[in-house]
mmCIF file of C-alpha atoms (C1' of nucleotides) in Angstrom:
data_model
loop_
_atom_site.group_PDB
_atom_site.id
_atom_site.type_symbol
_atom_site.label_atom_id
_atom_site.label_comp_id
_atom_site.label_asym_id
_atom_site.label_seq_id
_atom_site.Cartn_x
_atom_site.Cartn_y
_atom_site.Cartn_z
ATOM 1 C CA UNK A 1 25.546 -15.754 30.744
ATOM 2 C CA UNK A 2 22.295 -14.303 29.506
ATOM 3 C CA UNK A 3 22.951 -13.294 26.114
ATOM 4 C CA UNK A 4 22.107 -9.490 25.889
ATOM 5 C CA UNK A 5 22.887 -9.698 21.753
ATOM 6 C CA UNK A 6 18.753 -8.873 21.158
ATOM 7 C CA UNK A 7 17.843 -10.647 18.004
ATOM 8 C CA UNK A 8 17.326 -8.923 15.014
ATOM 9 C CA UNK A 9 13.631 -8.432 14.741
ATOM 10 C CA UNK A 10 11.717 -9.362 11.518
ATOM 11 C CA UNK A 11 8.803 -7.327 10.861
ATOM 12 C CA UNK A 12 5.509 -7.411 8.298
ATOM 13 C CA UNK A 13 3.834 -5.724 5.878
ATOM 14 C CA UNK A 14 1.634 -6.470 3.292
ATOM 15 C CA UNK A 15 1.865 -4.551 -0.072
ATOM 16 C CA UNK A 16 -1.473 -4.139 -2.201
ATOM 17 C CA UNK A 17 -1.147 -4.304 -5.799
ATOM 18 C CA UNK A 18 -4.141 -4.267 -8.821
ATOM 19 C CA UNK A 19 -3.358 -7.642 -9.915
ATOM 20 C CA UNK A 20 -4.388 -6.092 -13.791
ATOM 21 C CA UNK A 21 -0.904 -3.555 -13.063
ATOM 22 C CA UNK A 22 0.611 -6.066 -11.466
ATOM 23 C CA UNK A 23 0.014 -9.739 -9.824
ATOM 24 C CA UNK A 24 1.639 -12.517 -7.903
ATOM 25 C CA UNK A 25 1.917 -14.697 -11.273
ATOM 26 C CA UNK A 26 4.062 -11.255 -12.792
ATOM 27 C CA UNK A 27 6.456 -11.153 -10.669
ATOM 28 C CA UNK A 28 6.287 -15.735 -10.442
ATOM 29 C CA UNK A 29 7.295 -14.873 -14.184
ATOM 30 C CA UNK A 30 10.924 -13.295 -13.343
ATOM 31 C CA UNK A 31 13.614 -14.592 -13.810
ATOM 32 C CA UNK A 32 14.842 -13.263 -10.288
ATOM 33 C CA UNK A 33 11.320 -13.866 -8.895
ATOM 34 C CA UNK A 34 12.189 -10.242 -7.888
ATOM 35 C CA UNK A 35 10.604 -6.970 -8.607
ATOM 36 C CA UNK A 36 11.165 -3.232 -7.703
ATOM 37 C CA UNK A 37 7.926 -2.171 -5.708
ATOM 38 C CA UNK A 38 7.436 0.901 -7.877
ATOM 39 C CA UNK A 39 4.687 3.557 -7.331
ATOM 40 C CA UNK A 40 4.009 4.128 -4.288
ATOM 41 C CA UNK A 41 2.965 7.933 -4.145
ATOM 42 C CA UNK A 42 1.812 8.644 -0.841
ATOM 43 C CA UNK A 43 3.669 9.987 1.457
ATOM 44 C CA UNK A 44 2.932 7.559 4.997
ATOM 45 C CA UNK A 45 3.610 4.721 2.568
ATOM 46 C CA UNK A 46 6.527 6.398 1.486
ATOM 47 C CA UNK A 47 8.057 6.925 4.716
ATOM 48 C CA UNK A 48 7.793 3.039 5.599
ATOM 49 C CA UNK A 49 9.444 2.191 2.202
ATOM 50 C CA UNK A 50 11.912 4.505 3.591
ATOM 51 C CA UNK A 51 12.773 3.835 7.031
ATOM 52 C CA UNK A 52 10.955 0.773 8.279
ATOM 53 C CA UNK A 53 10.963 -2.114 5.815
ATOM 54 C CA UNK A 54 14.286 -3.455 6.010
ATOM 55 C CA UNK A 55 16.246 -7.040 4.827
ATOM 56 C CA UNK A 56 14.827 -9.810 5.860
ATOM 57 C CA UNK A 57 11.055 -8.086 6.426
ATOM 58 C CA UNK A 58 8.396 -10.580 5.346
ATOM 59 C CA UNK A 59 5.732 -8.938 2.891
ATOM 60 C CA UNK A 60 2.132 -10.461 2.184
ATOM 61 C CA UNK A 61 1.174 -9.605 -1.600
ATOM 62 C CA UNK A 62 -2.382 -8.692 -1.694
ATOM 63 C CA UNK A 63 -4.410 -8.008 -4.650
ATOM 64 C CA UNK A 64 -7.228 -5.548 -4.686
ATOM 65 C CA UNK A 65 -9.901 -4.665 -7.199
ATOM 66 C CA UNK A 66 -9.649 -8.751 -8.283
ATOM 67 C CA UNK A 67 -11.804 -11.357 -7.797
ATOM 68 C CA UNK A 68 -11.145 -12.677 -5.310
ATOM 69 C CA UNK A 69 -9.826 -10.295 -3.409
ATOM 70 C CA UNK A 70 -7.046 -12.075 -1.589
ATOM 71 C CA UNK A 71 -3.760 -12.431 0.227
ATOM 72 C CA UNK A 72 -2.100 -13.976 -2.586
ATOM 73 C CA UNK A 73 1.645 -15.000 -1.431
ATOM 74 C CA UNK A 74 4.683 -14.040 0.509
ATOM 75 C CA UNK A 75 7.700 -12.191 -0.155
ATOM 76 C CA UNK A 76 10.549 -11.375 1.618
ATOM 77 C CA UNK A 77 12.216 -7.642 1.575
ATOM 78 C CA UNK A 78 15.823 -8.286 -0.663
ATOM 79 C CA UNK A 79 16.582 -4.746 -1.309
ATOM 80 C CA UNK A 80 16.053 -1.897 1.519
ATOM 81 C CA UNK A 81 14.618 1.845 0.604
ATOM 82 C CA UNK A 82 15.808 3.044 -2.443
ATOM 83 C CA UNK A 83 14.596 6.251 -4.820
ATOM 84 C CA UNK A 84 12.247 5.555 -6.867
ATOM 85 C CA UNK A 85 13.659 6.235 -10.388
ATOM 86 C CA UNK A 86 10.066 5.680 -12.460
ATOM 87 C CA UNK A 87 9.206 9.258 -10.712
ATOM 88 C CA UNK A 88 12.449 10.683 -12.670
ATOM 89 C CA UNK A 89 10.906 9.639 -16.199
ATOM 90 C CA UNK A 90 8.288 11.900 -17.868
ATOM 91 C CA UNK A 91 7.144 9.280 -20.044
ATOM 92 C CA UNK A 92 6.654 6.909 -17.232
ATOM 93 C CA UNK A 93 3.235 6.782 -15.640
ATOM 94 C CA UNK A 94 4.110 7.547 -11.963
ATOM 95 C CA UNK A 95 6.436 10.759 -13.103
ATOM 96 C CA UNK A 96 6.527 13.373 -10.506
ATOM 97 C CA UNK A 97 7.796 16.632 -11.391
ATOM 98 C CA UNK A 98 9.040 17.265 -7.874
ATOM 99 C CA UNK A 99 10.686 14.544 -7.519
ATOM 100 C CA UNK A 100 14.608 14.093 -8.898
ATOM 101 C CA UNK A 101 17.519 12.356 -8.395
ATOM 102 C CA UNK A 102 19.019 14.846 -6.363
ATOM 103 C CA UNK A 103 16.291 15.399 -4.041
ATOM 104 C CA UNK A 104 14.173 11.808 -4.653
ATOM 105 C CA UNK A 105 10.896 12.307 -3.144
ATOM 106 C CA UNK A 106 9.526 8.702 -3.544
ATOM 107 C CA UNK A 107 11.298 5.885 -2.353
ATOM 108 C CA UNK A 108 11.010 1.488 -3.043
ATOM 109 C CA UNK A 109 12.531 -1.243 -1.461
ATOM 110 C CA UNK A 110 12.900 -5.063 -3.807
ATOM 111 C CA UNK A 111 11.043 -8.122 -2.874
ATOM 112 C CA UNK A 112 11.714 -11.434 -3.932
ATOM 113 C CA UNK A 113 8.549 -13.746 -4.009
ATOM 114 C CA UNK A 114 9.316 -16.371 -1.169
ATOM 115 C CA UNK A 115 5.511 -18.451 -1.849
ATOM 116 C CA UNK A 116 3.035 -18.015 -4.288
ATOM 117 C CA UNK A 117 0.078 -19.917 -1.959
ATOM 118 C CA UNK A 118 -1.598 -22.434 -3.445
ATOM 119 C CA UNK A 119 -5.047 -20.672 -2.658
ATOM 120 C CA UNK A 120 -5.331 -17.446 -2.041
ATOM 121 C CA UNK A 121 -6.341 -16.369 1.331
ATOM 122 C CA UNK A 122 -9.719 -14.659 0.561
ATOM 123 C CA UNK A 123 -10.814 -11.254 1.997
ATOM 124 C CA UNK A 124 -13.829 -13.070 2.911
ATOM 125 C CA UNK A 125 -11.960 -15.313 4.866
ATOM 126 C CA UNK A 126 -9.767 -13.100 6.578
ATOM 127 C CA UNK A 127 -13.011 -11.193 7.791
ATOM 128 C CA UNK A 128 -13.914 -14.634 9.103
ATOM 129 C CA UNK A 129 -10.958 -14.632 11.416
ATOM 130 C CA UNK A 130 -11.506 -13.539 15.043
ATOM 131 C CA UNK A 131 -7.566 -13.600 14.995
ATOM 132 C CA UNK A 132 -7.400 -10.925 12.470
ATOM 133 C CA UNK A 133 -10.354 -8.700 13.859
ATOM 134 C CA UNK A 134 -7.763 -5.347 13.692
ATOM 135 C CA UNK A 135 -6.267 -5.883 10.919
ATOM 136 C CA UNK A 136 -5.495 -2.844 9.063
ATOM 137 C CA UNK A 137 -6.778 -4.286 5.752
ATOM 138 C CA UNK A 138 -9.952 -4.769 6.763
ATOM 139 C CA UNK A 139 -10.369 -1.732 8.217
ATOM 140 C CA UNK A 140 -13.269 0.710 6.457
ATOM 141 C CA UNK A 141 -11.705 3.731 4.344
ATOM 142 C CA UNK A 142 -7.635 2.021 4.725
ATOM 143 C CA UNK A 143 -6.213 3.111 1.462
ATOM 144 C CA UNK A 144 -2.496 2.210 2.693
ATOM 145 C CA UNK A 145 -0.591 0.405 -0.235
ATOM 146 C CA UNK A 146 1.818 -0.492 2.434
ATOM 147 C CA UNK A 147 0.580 -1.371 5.969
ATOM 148 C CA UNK A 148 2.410 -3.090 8.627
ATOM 149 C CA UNK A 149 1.301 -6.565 9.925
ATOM 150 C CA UNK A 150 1.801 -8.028 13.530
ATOM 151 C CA UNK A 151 3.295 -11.188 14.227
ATOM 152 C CA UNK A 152 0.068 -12.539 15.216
ATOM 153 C CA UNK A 153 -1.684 -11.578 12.193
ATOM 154 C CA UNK A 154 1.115 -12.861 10.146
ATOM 155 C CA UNK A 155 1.410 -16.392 11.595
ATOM 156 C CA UNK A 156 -2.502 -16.296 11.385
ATOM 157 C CA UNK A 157 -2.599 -15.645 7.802
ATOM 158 C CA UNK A 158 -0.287 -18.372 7.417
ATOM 159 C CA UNK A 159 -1.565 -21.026 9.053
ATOM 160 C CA UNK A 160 -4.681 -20.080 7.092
ATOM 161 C CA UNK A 161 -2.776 -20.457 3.520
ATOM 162 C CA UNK A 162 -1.710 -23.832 4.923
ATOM 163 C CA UNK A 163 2.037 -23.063 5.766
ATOM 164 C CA UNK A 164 4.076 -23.273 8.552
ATOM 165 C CA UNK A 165 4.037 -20.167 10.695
ATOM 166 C CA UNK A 166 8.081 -19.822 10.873
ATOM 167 C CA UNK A 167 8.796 -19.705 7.180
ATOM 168 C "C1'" DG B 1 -21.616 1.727 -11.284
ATOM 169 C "C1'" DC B 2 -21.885 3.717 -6.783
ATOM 170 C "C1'" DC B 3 -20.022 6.011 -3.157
ATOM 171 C "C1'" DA B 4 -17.418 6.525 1.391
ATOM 172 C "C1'" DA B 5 -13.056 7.663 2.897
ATOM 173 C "C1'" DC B 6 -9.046 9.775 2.201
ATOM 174 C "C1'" DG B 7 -5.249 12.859 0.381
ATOM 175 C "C1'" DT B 8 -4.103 16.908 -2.213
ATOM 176 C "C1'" DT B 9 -4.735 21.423 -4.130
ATOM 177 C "C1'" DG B 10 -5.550 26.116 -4.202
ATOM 178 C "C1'" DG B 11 -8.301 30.283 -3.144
ATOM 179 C "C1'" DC B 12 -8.930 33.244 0.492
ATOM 180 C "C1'" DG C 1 -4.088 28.204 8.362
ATOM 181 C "C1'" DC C 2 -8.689 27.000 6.968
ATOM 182 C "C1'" DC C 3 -11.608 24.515 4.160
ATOM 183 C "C1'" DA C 4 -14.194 23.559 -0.160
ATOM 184 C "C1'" DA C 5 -13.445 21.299 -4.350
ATOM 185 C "C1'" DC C 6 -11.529 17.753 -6.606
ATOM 186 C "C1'" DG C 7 -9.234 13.290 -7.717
ATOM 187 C "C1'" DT C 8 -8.249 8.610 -6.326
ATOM 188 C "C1'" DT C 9 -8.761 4.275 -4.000
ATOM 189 C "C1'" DG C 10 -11.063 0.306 -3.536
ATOM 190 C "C1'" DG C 11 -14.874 -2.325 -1.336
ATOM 191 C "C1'" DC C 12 -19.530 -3.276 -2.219
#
DNA sequence: GCCAACGTTGGC
DNA sequence: GCCAACGTTGGC
């Protein structure tokens, strides 16, 4: 009777951006509310974009180099890996040579913004929170644009931004 | 502006 | 394959 059907499990990430290249409010300003997640030219990063953020995947948006630094919203993972194309174009500023569309070498998935939070979830805070003590973010020397969250850290983050922890 | 921590490059 | 030099990231 026991239903062997596992549910599909969701999983986390949260996605850095320079909120002067690109910021919660650009991608509020879509029409879509959806953006490409372009850029990303290293190659762990890569491989996540790849093989391990799929539909459905919640993303936390997190803006470095700002003040404040923060957790800024959430986003949910609309499009799966894809190449990506900005590599292909020599005028574009992430052009790679060795990349093409034959043999892409850098991959993005699409996000749709799912909650811009009313106040950002500061980095200050999140150092505050036993909860989050090994969290790769706050980790010295973690460079990672794209770094998977656990449930716990998710739900945490949430319930810090003031939302319910099953959104 | 400084600098630690990485990742990449290229000489050997 | 090693590793020094260099460039970048990103917090402080």
């Amino acid at each position: 009777m026991a239903k062997r059907a596992a549910a599909k499990s969701r999983n986390y990430w949260l996605f850095k951006s320079e909120p002067s290249a690109f910021s919660i409010d650009d991608l509020a300003a879509e029409k879509t509310k959806t953006t490409f997640w372009d850029g990303v030219r290293n190659y762990q990063a890569r491989n996540m974009l790849r093989d391990e953020v799929k539909l459905g995947d919640r993303v936390f948006l997190y803006h470095s180099n700002a003040d404040p630094m923060a957790i800024v919203g959430l986003c949910e993972v609309v499009r799966e890996g894809y190449p990506d194309h900005t590599a292909f174009d020599p005028a574009n500023k992430h052009y790679d040579e060795k990349s093409n569309p034959e043999n892409p070498t850098w991959f993005m998935v699409d996000i749709k913004l799912v909650a811009k939070f009313d106040e950002p979830v500061t980095r200050d805070q999140l150092k505050d929170e036993p909860q989050l003590a090994d969290m790769m973010l706050l980790r010295r020397g973690s460079r990672l644009s794209i770094q998977p969250v656990t449930l716990n850290e998710y739900q945490t983050v949430l319930k810090m931004a003031g939302l319910k922890a099953n959104i």
